[in-house]
Amino acid sequence: MPLPPTLVARLALRQRPEGIPFLRQDWRELLFMHWPVPVALLQAHLPPRLQIDTYEGTAWIAVVPFQMSKVRTRLTPPVHGTSEFLELNVRTYVHLDGVPGVWFFSLDATSPLAVWTARTFFNLPYLHATMQLHKPSADHYQFAAERTHRGFPPATFRATWTVGASLPPAEPGSLVFFLTERYCLYASNRAHTKLYRGRVAHAPWPLREAQLLRYESDLLEGHGLPAPEGAPLVHAGGPVSVELWPMRRV
């Protein structure tokens, strides 16, 4: 069994990679919703070689709604009508060769261009969806999503939450650091015979307290996973300005 990444390896990924990023974007109005799950439950869904990353022996799965903005390539400015959209991720945490990262079960998005680009150039499981984000007040959020991607089972998501006080930066080695400070993502081809790794760079997450008022979803069940038990661990995050590098085969 490969050894898990060291704290030194996790901290090293905070350093901005060399070279020129392929994309730049901002992530804002984000809600991290995390549940602990048995390792074996998630490991069975991963491609060969990838290993579930754990915190004190426990795996975690997350549902993450947020807003993309100022999306552009390194050569072009944001384009009206394509640079802002909503996104909803189902993700867990993995490692390969001592490098920790994120594995996405799905990334639903309201931008057809983003879905096409991510599926074509990044091998990421982006899916078409309709979504709405409402803010009845400055710290009160309502997010709704419905998957519309042809050939995939439908899935829905509804959540309402409030945001509170700012939190201190995640302490290296803490659970919050493990869950939120991720600077690498993994993807595979459909046959799971090829693995790819991509780097992202951004400042450490500015986090705030959050309280989940309502939650309804069948996203996890659509991936053959059981509905999560108990209330999730929640944190509000953003905004952060993000750079993304091209995926490389590993």
Coordinates of N, CA, C and O in Angstrom, one line a residue, residues 92-193:
T92 N -13.8 13.8 -4.0 CA -13.1 13.2 -2.9 C -11.6 13.5 -3.0 O -11.2 14.2 -3.9
Y93 N -10.8 12.9 -2.1 CA -9.4 13.3 -2.0 C -8.6 12.0 -2.2 O -8.8 10.9 -1.7
V94 N -7.5 12.2 -3.1 CA -6.7 11.0 -3.5 C -5.2 11.4 -3.5 O -4.9 12.5 -3.3
H95 N -4.4 10.4 -3.7 CA -3.0 10.7 -3.9 C -2.4 9.6 -4.8 O -2.9 8.5 -5.0
L96 N -1.3 10.0 -5.5 CA -0.5 9.2 -6.4 C 0.9 9.6 -6.3 O 1.3 10.8 -6.4
D97 N 1.8 8.6 -6.0 CA 3.2 8.9 -5.9 C 3.5 10.0 -4.9 O 4.4 10.8 -5.2
G98 N 2.8 10.0 -3.9 CA 3.1 11.0 -2.8 C 2.5 12.4 -3.1 O 2.7 13.3 -2.3
V99 N 1.8 12.5 -4.2 CA 1.2 13.8 -4.5 C -0.3 13.8 -4.2 O -1.1 13.1 -4.9
P100 N -0.8 14.6 -3.3 CA -2.2 14.6 -3.0 C -3.0 15.5 -3.9 O -2.4 16.4 -4.5
G101 N -4.3 15.2 -4.1 CA -5.1 16.0 -5.0 C -6.5 15.7 -4.8 O -7.0 15.0 -3.9
V102 N -7.3 16.2 -5.8 CA -8.8 16.0 -5.8 C -9.2 15.1 -6.9 O -8.6 15.2 -8.1
W103 N -10.1 14.2 -6.7 CA -10.8 13.4 -7.7 C -12.2 13.8 -7.8 O -12.9 13.8 -6.8
F104 N -12.7 14.1 -9.0 CA -14.1 14.6 -9.2 C -14.9 13.4 -9.7 O -14.6 12.8 -10.8
F105 N -16.0 13.1 -9.0 CA -17.0 12.2 -9.5 C -17.8 12.9 -10.6 O -18.2 12.3 -11.6
S106 N -18.1 14.2 -10.4 CA -18.8 15.0 -11.4 C -18.6 16.4 -11.2 O -18.3 16.9 -10.0
L107 N -18.8 17.2 -12.2 CA -18.7 18.7 -12.2 C -19.8 19.2 -13.0 O -19.7 19.3 -14.3
D108 N -21.0 19.5 -12.5 CA -22.1 20.0 -13.2 C -21.9 21.5 -13.4 O -21.4 22.2 -12.5
A109 N -22.2 22.1 -14.6 CA -22.0 23.5 -14.8 C -23.1 24.0 -15.8 O -23.7 23.3 -16.6
T110 N -23.3 25.3 -15.7 CA -24.3 26.0 -16.5 C -23.8 26.5 -17.8 O -24.5 27.0 -18.6
S111 N -22.5 26.4 -18.1 CA -21.9 26.9 -19.3 C -21.6 25.7 -20.3 O -20.7 24.9 -20.0
P112 N -22.3 25.7 -21.4 CA -22.0 24.7 -22.4 C -20.5 24.7 -22.9 O -19.9 23.7 -23.1
L113 N -20.0 25.9 -23.0 CA -18.6 26.0 -23.4 C -17.6 25.4 -22.4 O -16.7 24.7 -22.7
A114 N -17.9 25.7 -21.1 CA -17.0 25.1 -20.1 C -17.1 23.6 -20.1 O -16.1 22.9 -19.9
V115 N -18.3 23.1 -20.2 CA -18.5 21.6 -20.3 C -17.7 21.0 -21.4 O -17.0 20.0 -21.3
W116 N -17.8 21.6 -22.6 CA -17.1 21.1 -23.8 C -15.6 21.2 -23.6 O -14.9 20.2 -23.9
T117 N -15.1 22.3 -23.1 CA -13.7 22.6 -23.0 C -13.1 21.6 -21.9 O -12.1 21.0 -22.2
A118 N -13.8 21.4 -20.8 CA -13.2 20.6 -19.8 C -13.2 19.1 -20.2 O -12.3 18.3 -19.9
R119 N -14.3 18.7 -20.9 CA -14.3 17.3 -21.3 C -13.3 17.0 -22.4 O -12.8 15.9 -22.5
T120 N -13.1 18.0 -23.3 CA -12.2 17.8 -24.4 C -10.8 17.9 -24.1 O -9.9 17.1 -24.5
F121 N -10.4 18.9 -23.3 CA -9.0 19.2 -23.0 C -8.5 18.7 -21.7 O -7.3 18.6 -21.4
F122 N -9.4 18.5 -20.7 CA -9.0 18.2 -19.3 C -9.4 16.8 -18.9 O -9.1 16.4 -17.8
N123 N -10.2 16.1 -19.7 CA -10.6 14.7 -19.3 C -11.4 14.8 -18.0 O -11.4 13.8 -17.3
L124 N -12.1 15.9 -17.7 CA -12.9 16.0 -16.5 C -14.3 15.7 -16.8 O -14.9 16.1 -17.8
P125 N -15.0 15.1 -15.8 CA -16.4 14.7 -16.1 C -17.4 15.8 -15.9 O -18.3 15.8 -15.0
Y126 N -17.3 16.9 -16.7 CA -18.2 18.0 -16.6 C -19.5 17.6 -17.3 O -19.6 16.8 -18.3
L127 N -20.6 18.1 -16.7 CA -22.0 17.7 -17.2 C -22.9 19.0 -17.3 O -22.7 19.9 -16.4
H128 N -23.7 19.0 -18.3 CA -24.7 20.1 -18.4 C -25.7 20.1 -17.3 O -26.2 19.0 -16.9
A129 N -26.1 21.3 -16.8 CA -27.1 21.4 -15.8 C -27.6 22.8 -15.8 O -27.0 23.8 -16.3
T130 N -28.8 23.0 -15.3 CA -29.4 24.3 -15.0 C -29.2 24.5 -13.5 O -29.4 23.6 -12.7
M131 N -28.9 25.8 -13.2 CA -28.7 26.2 -11.8 C -29.1 27.6 -11.5 O -29.2 28.4 -12.4
Q132 N -29.5 27.8 -10.2 CA -29.8 29.2 -9.8 C -29.2 29.4 -8.5 O -29.2 28.6 -7.6
L133 N -28.6 30.6 -8.3 CA -28.1 31.1 -7.0 C -28.8 32.4 -6.6 O -28.7 33.4 -7.4
H134 N -29.4 32.4 -5.5 CA -30.1 33.6 -5.0 C -29.5 34.0 -3.7 O -29.1 33.1 -2.9
K135 N -29.5 35.3 -3.4 CA -29.1 35.8 -2.1 C -30.2 36.7 -1.6 O -30.2 37.9 -1.9
P136 N -31.0 36.2 -0.7 CA -32.1 37.0 -0.1 C -31.5 38.1 0.7 O -32.2 39.2 0.9
S137 N -30.3 37.9 1.3 CA -29.6 39.0 2.0 C -28.2 38.8 1.8 O -27.7 37.8 1.2
A138 N -27.3 39.6 2.4 CA -25.9 39.6 2.1 C -25.3 38.3 2.5 O -24.3 37.8 1.9
D139 N -25.7 37.7 3.6 CA -25.1 36.4 4.1 C -26.0 35.2 4.0 O -25.8 34.2 4.7
H140 N -27.0 35.3 3.2 CA -28.0 34.2 3.0 C -28.0 33.7 1.6 O -28.2 34.5 0.7
Y141 N -27.9 32.4 1.4 CA -27.7 31.9 0.0 C -28.7 30.8 -0.2 O -29.0 29.9 0.7
Q142 N -29.2 30.7 -1.5 CA -30.1 29.6 -1.9 C -29.6 29.1 -3.3 O -29.4 29.9 -4.2
F143 N -29.3 27.9 -3.3 CA -28.7 27.3 -4.5 C -29.5 26.1 -5.0 O -29.8 25.2 -4.2
A144 N -29.9 26.0 -6.3 CA -30.6 24.9 -6.8 C -30.0 24.5 -8.1 O -29.6 25.3 -8.9
A145 N -30.0 23.2 -8.4 CA -29.4 22.6 -9.6 C -30.2 21.4 -10.0 O -30.7 20.6 -9.2
E146 N -30.2 21.2 -11.4 CA -30.8 20.1 -12.0 C -30.0 19.7 -13.2 O -29.8 20.4 -14.1
R147 N -29.5 18.4 -13.2 CA -28.6 17.9 -14.3 C -29.5 17.7 -15.5 O -30.6 17.1 -15.4
T148 N -28.9 18.1 -16.7 CA -29.6 17.9 -17.9 C -28.8 17.2 -19.0 O -29.2 17.2 -20.2
H149 N -27.7 16.7 -18.6 CA -26.7 16.1 -19.6 C -27.3 14.8 -20.2 O -27.7 13.9 -19.5
R150 N -27.3 14.8 -21.5 CA -27.9 13.6 -22.2 C -27.0 12.4 -22.0 O -25.8 12.4 -22.0
G151 N -27.7 11.3 -21.7 CA -27.0 10.0 -21.5 C -26.6 9.8 -20.0 O -26.0 8.7 -19.7
F152 N -26.8 10.7 -19.1 CA -26.5 10.5 -17.7 C -27.8 10.6 -16.9 O -28.7 11.3 -17.3
P153 N -27.8 9.9 -15.8 CA -29.0 9.9 -15.0 C -29.3 11.3 -14.4 O -28.3 12.0 -14.1
P154 N -30.5 11.7 -14.3 CA -30.8 13.0 -13.7 C -30.4 13.1 -12.3 O -30.3 12.1 -11.6
A155 N -30.1 14.3 -11.8 CA -29.7 14.5 -10.4 C -30.2 15.9 -10.0 O -30.1 16.8 -10.9
T156 N -30.5 16.1 -8.8 CA -31.0 17.4 -8.3 C -30.2 17.8 -7.0 O -29.7 16.9 -6.3
F157 N -30.2 19.1 -6.7 CA -29.6 19.6 -5.6 C -30.3 20.8 -5.1 O -30.6 21.7 -5.9
R158 N -30.5 21.0 -3.8 CA -31.1 22.2 -3.2 C -30.4 22.4 -1.9 O -30.3 21.5 -1.1
A159 N -30.0 23.6 -1.7 CA -29.4 23.9 -0.4 C -29.6 25.4 -0.1 O -29.6 26.3 -1.0
T160 N -29.8 25.7 1.2 CA -29.9 27.0 1.7 C -28.9 27.1 2.9 O -28.9 26.3 3.8
W161 N -28.2 28.2 2.9 CA -27.2 28.4 4.0 C -27.0 29.8 4.4 O -27.3 30.7 3.6
T162 N -26.5 30.1 5.5 CA -26.0 31.4 5.9 C -24.5 31.4 6.2 O -24.0 30.3 6.6
V163 N -23.9 32.5 6.1 CA -22.5 32.7 6.3 C -22.2 33.6 7.4 O -22.9 34.6 7.6
G164 N -21.3 33.2 8.3 CA -21.0 34.0 9.5 C -19.6 34.6 9.5 O -19.1 35.1 8.5
A165 N -18.9 34.5 10.7 CA -17.7 35.2 10.9 C -16.5 34.6 10.1 O -16.6 33.4 9.7
S166 N -15.5 35.4 9.8 CA -14.3 34.9 9.1 C -13.6 34.0 10.1 O -13.6 34.1 11.3
L167 N -13.0 32.9 9.5 CA -12.2 32.0 10.2 C -10.7 32.2 10.0 O -10.3 32.8 9.0
P168 N -9.9 31.8 11.0 CA -8.4 32.0 10.8 C -7.9 31.0 9.7 O -8.6 30.1 9.3
P169 N -6.8 31.3 9.1 CA -6.2 30.4 8.0 C -6.2 29.0 8.6 O -5.9 28.7 9.7
A170 N -6.4 28.0 7.7 CA -6.4 26.6 8.1 C -5.0 26.2 8.5 O -4.0 26.5 7.8
E171 N -4.9 25.6 9.7 CA -3.6 25.3 10.3 C -3.1 24.0 9.6 O -3.8 23.0 9.5
P172 N -1.8 24.1 9.1 CA -1.3 22.9 8.4 C -1.4 21.6 9.3 O -1.0 21.7 10.5
G173 N -1.8 20.6 8.8 CA -2.0 19.3 9.5 C -3.4 19.2 10.1 O -3.8 18.1 10.6
S174 N -4.2 20.2 10.1 CA -5.6 20.1 10.6 C -6.5 19.5 9.6 O -6.2 19.4 8.4
L175 N -7.7 19.1 10.0 CA -8.7 18.6 9.1 C -9.2 19.6 8.1 O -9.3 19.3 6.9
V176 N -9.3 20.8 8.5 CA -9.8 21.9 7.6 C -8.7 22.1 6.5 O -9.0 22.2 5.3
F177 N -7.4 22.1 6.9 CA -6.4 22.1 5.9 C -6.4 21.0 4.9 O -6.3 21.1 3.7
F178 N -6.6 19.8 5.4 CA -6.7 18.6 4.6 C -7.8 18.7 3.6 O -7.7 18.3 2.4
L179 N -9.0 19.2 4.0 CA -10.1 19.2 3.1 C -10.1 20.4 2.1 O -10.7 20.2 1.0
T180 N -9.5 21.5 2.4 CA -9.7 22.7 1.6 C -8.4 23.1 0.9 O -8.5 23.6 -0.2
E181 N -7.2 22.8 1.4 CA -6.0 23.2 0.8 C -5.5 22.2 -0.2 O -4.7 21.3 0.1
R182 N -6.1 22.2 -1.4 CA -5.8 21.2 -2.5 C -5.4 22.0 -3.7 O -6.1 22.9 -4.2
Y183 N -4.2 21.7 -4.3 CA -3.6 22.4 -5.4 C -3.3 21.5 -6.6 O -2.5 21.8 -7.4
C184 N -4.0 20.4 -6.6 CA -3.7 19.4 -7.7 C -5.0 18.6 -7.9 O -5.8 18.3 -7.0
L185 N -5.3 18.3 -9.2 CA -6.4 17.5 -9.5 C -6.1 16.4 -10.4 O -5.1 16.4 -11.2
Y186 N -6.8 15.3 -10.3 CA -6.6 14.1 -11.1 C -7.8 13.8 -12.0 O -8.9 14.1 -11.7
A187 N -7.5 13.2 -13.2 CA -8.6 12.8 -14.1 C -8.1 11.6 -14.8 O -6.9 11.2 -14.8
S188 N -9.0 10.9 -15.5 CA -8.7 9.7 -16.3 C -9.5 9.7 -17.6 O -10.5 10.4 -17.7
N189 N -9.1 8.9 -18.5 CA -10.0 8.6 -19.7 C -11.1 7.7 -19.2 O -11.2 7.2 -18.1
R190 N -12.1 7.6 -20.1 CA -13.3 6.8 -19.7 C -13.0 5.4 -19.4 O -13.7 4.8 -18.5
A191 N -12.0 4.8 -20.0 CA -11.7 3.4 -19.7 C -10.9 3.2 -18.5 O -10.6 2.1 -18.0
H192 N -10.5 4.3 -17.8 CA -9.6 4.3 -16.6 C -8.3 3.7 -16.9 O -7.7 3.1 -16.0
T193 N -7.8 3.8 -18.2 CA -6.5 3.2 -18.5 C -5.4 4.3 -18.5 O -4.2 3.9 -18.6

